[in-house]
Coordinates of N, CA and C and ligand atoms in Angstrom, one line a residue:
X659 N 99.6 76.9 120.7 CA 98.1 77.1 120.9 C 97.6 78.1 119.9
X660 N 96.5 77.7 119.2 CA 95.9 78.6 118.2 C 95.1 79.7 119.0
X661 N 95.4 81.0 118.7 CA 94.7 82.0 119.4 C 93.7 82.8 118.5
X662 N 93.9 82.6 117.2 CA 93.0 83.3 116.3 C 93.1 82.7 114.9
X663 N 92.0 82.6 114.2 CA 92.1 82.2 112.8 C 91.2 83.1 111.9
X664 N 91.9 83.8 111.0 CA 91.2 84.7 110.1 C 91.1 84.0 108.7
X665 N 90.7 84.8 107.7 CA 90.6 84.3 106.4 C 92.0 84.0 105.7
X666 N 93.0 84.8 106.1 CA 94.3 84.6 105.5 C 95.4 84.0 106.4
X667 N 95.2 84.1 107.7 CA 96.2 83.7 108.6 C 95.7 83.0 109.8
X668 N 96.6 82.2 110.4 CA 96.3 81.6 111.8 C 97.4 82.2 112.7
X669 N 96.9 82.6 113.9 CA 97.9 83.1 114.9 C 98.0 82.1 116.0
X670 N 99.2 81.8 116.3 CA 99.5 80.9 117.5 C 100.3 81.7 118.5
X671 N 100.1 81.3 119.8 CA 100.9 81.9 120.9 C 102.3 81.4 120.7
X672 N 103.3 82.3 120.7 CA 104.7 81.9 120.6 C 105.2 81.4 122.0
X673 N 106.4 80.8 122.0 CA 106.9 80.3 123.3 C 107.0 81.5 124.3
X674 N 107.6 82.6 123.7 CA 107.8 83.8 124.6 C 106.5 84.6 124.7
X675 N 106.1 85.0 125.9 CA 104.9 85.7 126.0 C 105.1 87.1 125.3
X676 N 104.0 87.6 124.8 CA 104.1 88.9 124.1 C 104.4 88.8 122.6
X677 N 104.5 87.6 122.2 CA 104.8 87.3 120.7 C 103.8 86.3 120.2
X678 N 103.6 86.3 118.9 CA 102.7 85.3 118.2 C 103.4 84.8 117.0
X679 N 103.0 83.6 116.5 CA 103.5 83.1 115.2 C 102.3 83.3 114.3
X680 N 102.6 83.9 113.2 CA 101.6 84.1 112.1 C 101.8 83.2 111.0
X681 N 100.9 82.2 110.8 CA 101.0 81.3 109.7 C 100.1 81.7 108.5
X682 N 100.7 81.9 107.4 CA 100.0 82.4 106.2 C 99.3 81.2 105.5
X683 N 98.0 81.3 105.3 CA 97.2 80.2 104.7 C 97.2 80.2 103.2
X684 N 96.9 79.1 102.6 CA 96.8 79.0 101.1 C 95.4 79.4 100.6
X685 N 94.5 79.6 101.6 CA 93.1 79.9 101.2 C 93.0 81.3 100.5
X686 N 92.1 81.4 99.6 CA 91.8 82.7 98.9 C 90.3 82.9 99.1
X687 N 90.0 84.1 99.5 CA 88.6 84.5 99.6 C 88.4 85.9 99.0
X688 N 87.2 86.1 98.5 CA 86.9 87.5 98.0 C 85.4 87.7 98.2
X689 N 85.1 89.0 98.2 CA 83.7 89.4 98.4 C 83.1 88.9 99.7
X690 N 83.9 89.2 100.8 CA 83.5 88.7 102.1 C 83.2 87.2 102.1
X691 N 84.2 86.5 101.5 CA 84.2 85.0 101.5 C 83.0 84.4 100.7
X692 N 82.3 85.2 99.8 CA 81.3 84.6 99.0 C 82.0 83.7 97.9
X693 N 83.2 84.2 97.5 CA 84.0 83.4 96.6 C 85.2 82.8 97.3
X694 N 85.4 81.5 97.1 CA 86.5 80.8 97.9 C 87.4 80.0 97.0
X695 N 88.6 79.9 97.3 CA 89.5 79.1 96.5 C 90.7 78.8 97.4
X696 N 91.7 78.0 96.8 CA 92.9 77.6 97.4 C 94.0 77.5 96.4
X697 N 95.2 78.0 96.7 CA 96.3 78.0 95.8 C 97.5 77.6 96.6
X698 N 97.9 76.4 96.3 CA 99.1 75.8 97.1 C 100.3 76.7 96.9
X699 N 100.9 77.1 98.0 CA 102.1 77.9 98.0 C 101.8 79.4 98.1
X700 N 100.5 79.8 98.0 CA 100.2 81.2 98.1 C 100.5 81.8 99.5
X701 N 100.3 81.0 100.5 CA 100.7 81.4 101.9 C 102.1 81.8 102.0
X702 N 102.9 80.9 101.5 CA 104.4 81.1 101.5 C 104.8 82.4 100.7
X703 N 104.2 82.5 99.5 CA 104.5 83.7 98.8 C 104.2 85.0 99.5
X704 N 102.9 85.0 100.1 CA 102.5 86.2 100.8 C 103.4 86.5 102.0
X705 N 103.8 85.4 102.7 CA 104.7 85.6 103.9 C 106.0 86.2 103.4
X706 N 106.6 85.7 102.4 CA 107.9 86.1 101.9 C 107.9 87.6 101.4
X707 N 106.7 87.9 100.7 CA 106.6 89.3 100.2 C 106.4 90.2 101.4
X708 N 105.6 89.8 102.4 CA 105.4 90.6 103.6 C 106.7 90.8 104.4
X709 N 107.5 89.8 104.4 CA 108.8 89.9 105.1 C 109.6 91.1 104.5
X710 N 109.7 91.1 103.2 CA 110.5 92.1 102.5 C 109.9 93.5 102.8
X711 N 108.6 93.6 102.7 CA 108.0 94.9 102.8 C 108.0 95.4 104.3
X712 N 107.8 94.6 105.2 CA 107.9 95.0 106.6 C 109.3 95.4 106.9
X713 N 110.3 94.7 106.4 CA 111.7 95.1 106.7 C 112.0 96.5 106.0
X714 N 111.5 96.6 104.8 CA 111.7 97.9 104.1 C 111.1 99.1 104.9
X715 N 109.8 98.9 105.4 CA 109.2 99.9 106.2 C 110.0 100.2 107.5
X716 N 110.5 99.1 108.1 CA 111.3 99.3 109.4 C 112.5 100.1 109.1
X717 N 113.2 99.9 108.0 CA 114.4 100.7 107.7 C 114.0 102.2 107.5
X718 N 112.7 102.5 107.2 CA 112.3 103.9 107.0 C 111.6 104.4 108.3
X719 N 111.8 103.7 109.4 CA 111.4 104.2 110.7 C 109.9 103.9 111.1
X720 N 109.2 103.0 110.3 CA 107.8 102.7 110.6 C 107.9 101.5 111.5
X721 N 107.1 101.6 112.6 CA 107.0 100.5 113.6 C 106.1 99.4 113.1
X722 N 106.6 98.2 113.0 CA 105.7 97.1 112.5 C 105.8 95.9 113.6
X723 N 104.8 95.0 113.5 CA 104.8 93.9 114.4 C 105.8 92.8 114.0
X724 N 106.4 92.9 112.8 CA 107.2 91.9 112.3 C 108.6 91.7 113.1
X725 N 108.9 90.5 113.5 CA 110.2 90.3 114.2 C 111.1 89.5 113.2
X726 N 110.7 88.3 112.8 CA 111.6 87.5 111.9 C 110.8 86.4 111.2
X727 N 111.4 85.9 110.2 CA 110.8 84.8 109.5 C 111.2 83.5 110.2
X728 N 110.2 82.6 110.4 CA 110.5 81.4 111.2 C 110.6 80.2 110.2
X729 N 109.6 80.1 109.3 CA 109.6 79.2 108.2 C 109.1 80.1 107.0
X730 N 109.1 79.5 105.8 CA 108.7 80.4 104.7 C 107.3 80.8 104.7
X731 N 106.4 80.1 105.5 CA 105.0 80.6 105.6 C 104.7 81.0 107.0
X732 N 105.7 81.2 107.8 CA 105.4 81.6 109.3 C 106.4 82.7 109.7
X733 N 105.8 83.7 110.3 CA 106.6 84.8 110.8 C 106.3 85.0 112.3
X734 N 107.4 85.4 113.0 CA 107.2 85.7 114.4 C 106.9 87.2 114.5
X735 N 105.9 87.5 115.3 CA 105.4 88.9 115.3 C 105.1 89.3 116.8
X736 N 105.1 90.6 117.0 CA 104.7 91.1 118.3 C 103.2 90.8 118.5
X737 N 102.8 90.5 119.7 CA 101.4 90.4 120.0 C 100.8 91.8 120.2
X738 N 99.6 92.0 119.6 CA 99.0 93.3 119.6 C 97.6 93.3 119.9
X739 N 97.1 94.4 120.4 CA 95.6 94.6 120.5 C 95.2 95.3 119.3
X740 N 94.5 94.6 118.4 CA 94.2 95.2 117.1 C 93.1 96.3 117.1
X741 N 93.2 97.3 116.3 CA 92.2 98.3 116.1 C 91.3 97.8 115.0
X742 N 90.0 97.7 115.3 CA 89.1 97.0 114.3 C 88.7 97.9 113.1
X743 N 89.8 98.4 112.5 CA 89.6 99.2 111.3 C 90.5 98.7 110.1
X744 N 90.0 98.8 108.9 CA 90.9 98.5 107.7 C 91.2 99.9 107.2
X745 N 92.5 100.3 107.2 CA 92.9 101.6 106.7 C 93.3 101.3 105.2
X746 N 92.5 101.9 104.3 CA 92.7 101.7 102.9 C 93.3 103.0 102.3
X747 N 94.4 102.9 101.6 CA 95.0 104.0 100.9 C 94.9 103.8 99.4
X748 N 94.5 104.9 98.7 CA 94.3 104.7 97.2 C 95.0 105.8 96.5
X749 N 95.7 105.4 95.4 CA 96.3 106.3 94.5 C 95.6 106.4 93.1
X750 N 95.0 105.3 92.8 CA 94.2 105.2 91.5 C 92.9 104.6 91.7
X751 N 91.9 105.2 91.1 CA 90.5 104.7 91.3 C 90.3 103.3 90.7
X752 N 89.7 102.4 91.5 CA 89.4 101.0 91.0 C 88.5 100.4 92.1
X753 N 88.1 99.2 91.9 CA 87.5 98.4 93.0 C 86.2 99.1 93.5
X754 N 86.1 99.1 94.8 CA 84.8 99.6 95.4 C 84.7 101.1 95.3
X755 N 85.8 101.8 95.1 CA 85.8 103.3 95.0 C 85.1 103.6 93.6
X756 N 85.5 102.9 92.6 CA 84.9 103.2 91.3 C 83.5 102.8 91.3
X757 N 83.2 101.7 91.9 CA 81.8 101.2 92.0 C 80.9 102.2 92.7
X758 N 81.4 102.6 93.9 CA 80.5 103.5 94.8 C 80.3 104.9 94.2
X759 N 81.4 105.5 93.6 CA 81.3 106.9 93.2 C 81.3 107.1 91.7
X760 N 81.4 106.0 91.0 CA 81.4 106.1 89.5 C 82.6 106.7 88.9
X761 N 83.7 106.7 89.6 CA 85.0 107.2 89.1 C 85.6 106.1 88.1
X762 N 86.0 106.6 86.9 CA 86.5 105.6 86.0 C 87.6 104.8 86.6
X763 N 87.6 103.5 86.3 CA 88.7 102.6 86.7 C 90.0 103.0 86.1
X764 N 91.0 103.2 86.9 CA 92.3 103.5 86.3 C 92.6 105.0 86.4
X765 N 91.6 105.8 86.8 CA 91.9 107.3 86.9 C 92.7 107.6 88.1
X766 N 93.9 108.3 87.9 CA 94.7 108.7 89.0 C 94.0 109.7 89.9
X767 N 94.1 109.5 91.2 CA 93.4 110.4 92.1 C 94.3 111.7 92.3
X768 N 93.7 112.9 92.6 CA 94.5 114.1 92.7 C 95.4 114.1 94.0
X769 N 95.1 113.2 94.9 CA 95.9 113.1 96.1 C 95.6 111.7 96.7
X770 N 96.5 111.2 97.5 CA 96.3 109.8 98.1 C 95.1 109.9 99.0
X771 N 94.1 109.1 98.8 CA 92.9 109.0 99.6 C 93.0 108.0 100.7
X772 N 92.7 108.4 101.9 CA 92.8 107.4 103.0 C 91.3 107.2 103.5
X773 N 90.9 105.9 103.6 CA 89.6 105.6 104.0 C 89.6 104.6 105.2
X774 N 88.6 104.6 106.0 CA 88.5 103.7 107.1 C 87.3 102.8 106.9
X775 N 87.5 101.5 107.0 CA 86.4 100.5 107.0 C 86.3 99.8 108.3
X776 N 85.1 99.5 108.7 CA 84.9 98.8 110.0 C 85.1 97.3 109.8
X777 N 86.0 96.7 110.6 CA 86.3 95.3 110.4 C 85.2 94.5 111.1
X778 N 84.2 94.2 110.3 CA 83.1 93.4 110.8 C 82.4 92.7 109.7
X779 N 82.7 91.4 109.5 CA 82.2 90.6 108.4 C 80.7 90.6 108.3
X780 N 80.1 90.6 109.5 CA 78.6 90.5 109.5 C 78.0 91.8 108.9
X781 N 78.6 92.9 109.0 CA 78.2 94.1 108.4 C 78.7 94.3 107.0
X782 N 79.6 93.4 106.6 CA 80.3 93.6 105.3 C 81.3 94.7 105.3
X783 N 82.0 94.9 106.4 CA 83.1 95.9 106.5 C 82.7 97.3 105.9
X784 N 81.7 97.9 106.5 CA 81.3 99.2 105.9 C 82.3 100.3 106.0
X785 N 82.2 101.2 105.0 CA 83.0 102.5 105.0 C 82.5 103.4 106.2
X786 N 83.5 104.0 106.9 CA 83.2 104.8 108.0 C 83.7 106.2 107.8
X787 N 83.1 107.2 108.3 CA 83.7 108.5 108.5 C 84.3 108.6 109.9
X788 N 85.0 109.7 110.2 CA 85.7 109.8 111.5 C 84.7 109.7 112.7
X789 N 83.5 110.4 112.5 CA 82.6 110.3 113.6 C 82.0 108.9 113.9
X790 N 81.8 108.2 112.8 CA 81.4 106.7 112.9 C 82.5 105.9 113.7
X791 N 83.7 106.2 113.3 CA 84.8 105.4 114.1 C 84.7 105.7 115.6
X792 N 84.5 107.0 115.9 CA 84.4 107.4 117.3 C 83.2 106.8 118.0
X793 N 82.0 106.9 117.3 CA 80.7 106.5 117.9 C 80.8 104.9 118.1
X794 N 81.4 104.2 117.2 CA 81.5 102.7 117.3 C 82.6 102.4 118.4
X795 N 83.4 103.3 118.8 CA 84.4 103.0 119.8 C 85.6 102.2 119.1
X796 N 85.7 102.3 117.8 CA 86.8 101.6 117.1 C 88.1 102.2 117.5
X797 N 88.1 103.5 117.8 CA 89.3 104.2 118.4 C 88.8 105.1 119.5
X798 N 89.7 105.5 120.4 CA 89.3 106.3 121.5 C 89.3 107.8 121.2
X799 N 90.1 108.2 120.2 CA 90.2 109.6 120.0 C 90.4 110.0 118.5
X800 N 90.1 111.2 118.2 CA 90.4 111.7 116.8 C 91.9 111.6 116.6
X801 N 92.7 111.8 117.6 CA 94.1 111.8 117.5 C 94.6 110.5 116.9
X802 N 94.0 109.4 117.4 CA 94.4 108.1 116.8 C 94.1 108.0 115.3
X803 N 93.0 108.5 114.9 CA 92.6 108.5 113.5 C 93.6 109.3 112.7
X804 N 94.1 110.5 113.3 CA 95.1 111.3 112.5 C 96.4 110.5 112.4
X805 N 96.7 109.8 113.5 CA 98.0 109.0 113.4 C 97.9 107.9 112.4
X806 N 96.7 107.2 112.3 CA 96.5 106.2 111.3 C 96.6 106.8 109.8
X807 N 96.0 108.0 109.7 CA 95.9 108.6 108.4 C 97.3 109.0 108.0
X808 N 98.1 109.6 108.9 CA 99.5 110.1 108.5 C 100.3 108.9 108.3
X809 N 100.2 107.9 109.1 CA 101.0 106.6 108.9 C 100.7 106.0 107.5
X810 N 99.4 105.9 107.2 CA 99.0 105.4 105.9 C 99.6 106.1 104.8
X811 N 99.7 107.4 104.9 CA 100.2 108.2 103.8 C 101.7 108.0 103.7
X812 N 102.4 108.0 104.8 CA 103.8 107.8 104.8 C 104.2 106.4 104.2
X813 N 103.5 105.4 104.6 CA 103.7 104.0 104.1 C 103.5 104.1 102.6
X814 N 102.4 104.8 102.2 CA 102.1 104.9 100.7 C 103.3 105.4 99.9
X815 N 103.9 106.5 100.5 CA 105.0 107.1 99.8 C 106.2 106.2 99.7
X816 N 106.5 105.5 100.8 CA 107.7 104.5 100.8 C 107.4 103.4 99.8
X817 N 106.2 102.8 99.9 CA 105.9 101.6 99.1 C 105.8 102.0 97.6
X818 N 105.1 103.1 97.3 CA 104.9 103.5 95.9 C 106.3 103.7 95.2
X819 N 107.2 104.4 95.9 CA 108.5 104.6 95.3 C 109.3 103.3 95.1
X820 N 109.2 102.4 96.1 CA 109.9 101.1 96.1 C 109.3 100.3 94.9
X821 N 108.0 100.2 94.8 CA 107.4 99.4 93.7 C 107.7 99.9 92.3
X822 N 107.7 101.3 92.2 CA 108.0 101.9 90.9 C 109.3 101.5 90.4
X823 N 110.3 101.3 91.3 CA 111.6 100.8 90.9 C 111.6 99.4 90.3
X824 N 110.5 98.7 90.7 CA 110.3 97.3 90.1 C 109.3 97.3 89.0
X825 N 109.0 98.5 88.4 CA 108.0 98.6 87.4 C 106.6 98.2 87.8
X826 N 106.3 98.4 89.1 CA 105.0 98.1 89.5 C 104.3 99.3 90.1
X827 N 103.1 99.5 89.7 CA 102.3 100.7 90.2 C 101.5 100.3 91.4
X828 N 101.7 100.9 92.5 CA 100.9 100.6 93.7 C 99.5 101.4 93.6
X829 N 98.5 100.7 93.3 CA 97.2 101.3 93.0 C 96.4 101.6 94.3
X830 N 96.4 100.6 95.2 CA 95.8 100.9 96.5 C 96.2 99.7 97.4
X831 N 95.9 99.9 98.7 CA 96.2 98.8 99.6 C 95.5 99.0 101.0
X832 N 95.5 97.9 101.8 CA 94.8 97.9 103.0 C 95.8 97.6 104.1
X833 N 95.7 98.4 105.2 CA 96.6 98.2 106.4 C 95.7 98.0 107.6
X834 N 96.3 97.2 108.6 CA 95.7 97.1 109.9 C 96.7 97.4 110.9
X835 N 96.3 98.2 111.9 CA 97.2 98.6 113.0 C 96.7 98.1 114.3
X836 N 97.6 98.1 115.3 CA 97.2 97.7 116.7 C 98.1 98.4 117.7
X837 N 97.8 98.1 119.0 CA 98.6 98.7 120.0 C 99.6 97.6 120.6
X838 N 100.8 97.8 120.7 CA 101.7 96.8 121.2 C 101.6 96.9 122.8
X839 N 102.5 96.1 123.5 CA 102.3 96.1 124.9 C 102.7 97.4 125.6
X840 N 103.5 98.2 124.9 CA 103.9 99.5 125.4 C 102.8 100.6 125.1
X841 N 101.7 100.2 124.4 CA 100.7 101.1 124.1 C 101.0 101.9 122.8
X842 N 102.0 101.5 122.1 CA 102.4 102.3 120.8 C 101.5 101.7 119.7
X843 N 101.2 102.6 118.8 CA 100.5 102.2 117.6 C 101.5 101.6 116.6
X844 N 101.2 100.3 116.2 CA 102.2 99.6 115.4 C 101.4 99.0 114.2
X845 N 102.1 98.9 113.0 CA 101.5 98.3 111.8 C 101.5 96.8 112.0
X846 N 100.3 96.1 111.7 CA 100.3 94.7 111.9 C 99.9 94.0 110.6
X847 N 99.2 92.9 110.7 CA 98.6 92.1 109.6 C 99.7 91.7 108.5
X848 N 99.4 91.9 107.3 CA 100.4 91.5 106.2 C 100.4 92.5 105.1
X849 N 101.5 92.4 104.3 CA 101.6 93.3 103.1 C 101.9 92.4 101.9
X850 N 100.8 92.0 101.3 CA 101.0 91.0 100.2 C 100.0 91.3 99.1
X851 N 100.1 90.6 98.0 CA 99.1 90.9 96.9 C 97.7 90.6 97.3
X852 N 97.5 89.9 98.4 CA 96.1 89.8 98.9 C 95.5 91.2 99.3
X853 N 96.4 92.1 99.8 CA 95.8 93.4 100.2 C 96.5 94.6 99.6
X854 N 97.3 94.4 98.6 CA 97.9 95.5 97.8 C 97.5 95.3 96.4
X855 N 97.0 96.3 95.7 CA 96.8 96.2 94.2 C 98.0 96.7 93.5
X856 N 98.5 95.8 92.7 CA 99.8 96.2 91.9 C 99.5 95.9 90.4
X857 N 99.8 97.0 89.6 CA 99.7 96.8 88.2 C 101.1 97.0 87.5
X858 N 101.3 96.2 86.5 CA 102.6 96.4 85.8 C 102.6 97.8 85.2
X859 N 103.7 98.5 85.3 CA 103.8 99.9 84.9 C 103.6 100.0 83.4
X860 N 104.1 99.0 82.6 CA 104.0 99.2 81.2 C 102.8 98.6 80.6
X861 N 102.3 97.5 81.0 CA 101.2 96.8 80.4 C 99.9 97.0 81.2
X862 N 100.0 97.4 82.4 CA 98.8 97.5 83.3 C 98.3 96.2 83.8
X863 N 99.0 95.1 83.5 CA 98.6 93.8 83.9 C 98.4 93.7 85.4
X864 N 97.3 93.1 85.9 CA 97.1 93.1 87.3 C 97.9 91.9 87.9
X865 N 98.6 92.2 89.0 CA 99.4 91.2 89.7 C 99.1 91.0 91.2
X866 N 97.8 90.9 91.4 CA 97.3 90.9 92.8 C 96.1 90.0 92.9
X867 N 95.4 90.1 94.0 CA 94.2 89.3 94.2 C 93.1 89.5 93.2
X868 N 93.1 90.6 92.5 CA 92.1 90.8 91.5 C 92.1 89.7 90.4
X869 N 93.3 89.1 90.3 CA 93.4 88.0 89.3 C 92.4 86.9 89.7
X870 N 92.3 86.7 91.1 CA 91.4 85.7 91.6 C 89.9 86.3 91.6
X871 N 89.8 87.5 92.1 CA 88.5 88.1 92.2 C 87.8 88.1 90.8
X872 N 88.6 88.4 89.8 CA 88.0 88.7 88.4 C 88.3 87.5 87.5
X873 N 88.8 86.4 88.0 CA 89.2 85.3 87.1 C 90.0 85.7 85.9
X874 N 91.1 86.3 86.2 CA 92.0 86.8 85.1 C 93.1 85.9 84.7
X875 N 93.3 84.7 85.5 CA 94.3 83.8 85.1 C 94.9 83.1 86.3
X876 N 96.2 82.9 86.2 CA 96.9 82.1 87.3 C 97.3 83.0 88.4
X877 N 96.7 82.8 89.6 CA 96.9 83.7 90.7 C 98.4 83.5 91.2
X878 N 98.8 82.2 91.3 CA 100.1 81.9 91.9 C 101.2 82.5 91.0
X879 N 101.1 82.4 89.7 CA 102.2 83.0 88.9 C 102.2 84.6 89.0
X880 N 101.1 85.2 89.2 CA 101.1 86.6 89.5 C 101.8 87.0 90.7
X881 N 101.6 86.2 91.8 CA 102.2 86.5 93.1 C 103.7 86.2 93.0
X882 N 104.0 85.1 92.2 CA 105.4 84.7 92.0 C 106.2 85.9 91.3
X883 N 105.5 86.4 90.4 CA 106.1 87.6 89.6 C 106.4 88.7 90.6
X884 N 105.5 89.0 91.5 CA 105.7 90.1 92.4 C 106.9 89.8 93.3
X885 N 107.0 88.6 93.8 CA 108.1 88.2 94.7 C 109.4 88.3 93.9
X886 N 109.4 87.7 92.7 CA 110.5 87.8 91.8 C 111.1 89.2 91.6
X887 N 110.1 90.1 91.3 CA 110.5 91.5 91.0 C 111.1 92.1 92.3
X888 N 110.5 91.9 93.5 CA 111.1 92.5 94.6 C 112.4 91.9 95.1
X889 N 112.6 90.7 94.7 CA 113.9 90.0 95.0 C 114.9 90.3 93.9
X890 N 114.5 91.1 92.9 CA 115.4 91.4 91.9 C 115.8 90.3 90.9
X891 N 114.9 89.3 90.8 CA 115.2 88.2 90.0 C 114.6 88.3 88.6
X892 N 114.3 89.5 88.1 CA 113.6 89.6 86.9 C 114.6 89.9 85.8
X893 N 114.4 89.3 84.6 CA 115.2 89.5 83.4 C 116.6 88.9 83.5
Ligands
TMP1379 P1 88.3 97.8 97.5 O1 88.5 98.6 96.3 O2 87.6 96.4 97.3 O3 87.6 98.5 98.6 O4 89.8 97.4 98.1 C1 90.7 98.4 98.4 C2 92.0 97.8 98.8 O5 91.9 97.0 100.0 C3 92.6 96.8 97.8 O6 94.0 96.9 97.8 C4 92.2 95.4 98.4 C5 92.2 95.7 99.8 N1 91.2 94.9 100.5 C6 91.6 94.0 101.6 O7 92.7 93.8 101.8 N2 90.6 93.4 102.2 C7 89.3 93.5 102.0 O8 88.5 92.9 102.7 C8 88.9 94.4 100.9 C9 87.4 94.7 100.6 C10 89.9 95.1 100.3
LIG1380 N1 89.2 89.9 102.0 C1 87.8 89.9 101.7 C2 87.2 88.5 101.7 O1 87.8 87.6 102.1 C3 87.4 90.7 100.5 C4 88.4 90.8 99.4 O2 89.6 90.8 99.6 O3 87.9 91.0 98.2 O4 86.2 88.2 101.3

């Protein structure tokens, strides 16, 4: 039974209660779905990349919703009550940060910046400060925001070091968290080039959804390159 369909995934009730099957779609959207496309095999690539990264985070003690891979484009996950925030962590200025604040694209930030955006397509996912998050009831307390901020920074440290070993610079990324059935805050959603910006360490070549957003070339081969590097299949 389909319980939710988003822009990148479909969620089905799994046989066992308390679990869902996340099916990764081939659809590509950008700019709040103003730009649309499809890339056969993209869902599978994102699912396999997410698998590796969720497993990596779990070995570092980060709780995630990931349980196991079921098919190359489907993973079994814990069912969660999602927090309606996009937690964005940035190491280098680009994208909406450069646009909003006029910071030169590619400028390293003096510290990892954590931002909260309200997950609401009708409003265009606006940037929120802590008080906005509380007034909107996106979270119940400041303490939850601190947990999300700290978790975002910890994940950033783990992923940045990991990608650097693959000659990839983690520029920025978006996380989504939820509460599991025990009421614990757990990392959900996906970890793929759809929501991580990755630049080649030597050439600066973009290997993420910006290839689609900015029409820079073949999206699938960029995502294949990322999977190849994290699987150690390079050179
Ligand atoms: P931004 O610079 O467009 O705000 O994007 C920041 C990061 O968040 C980048 O890694 C892409 C990711 N992202 C999403 O995953 N979903 C979104 O809807 C948006 C706007 C950005
Ligand atoms: N994910 C958003 C969309 O589908 C925005 C983006 O990633 O650029 O439109």
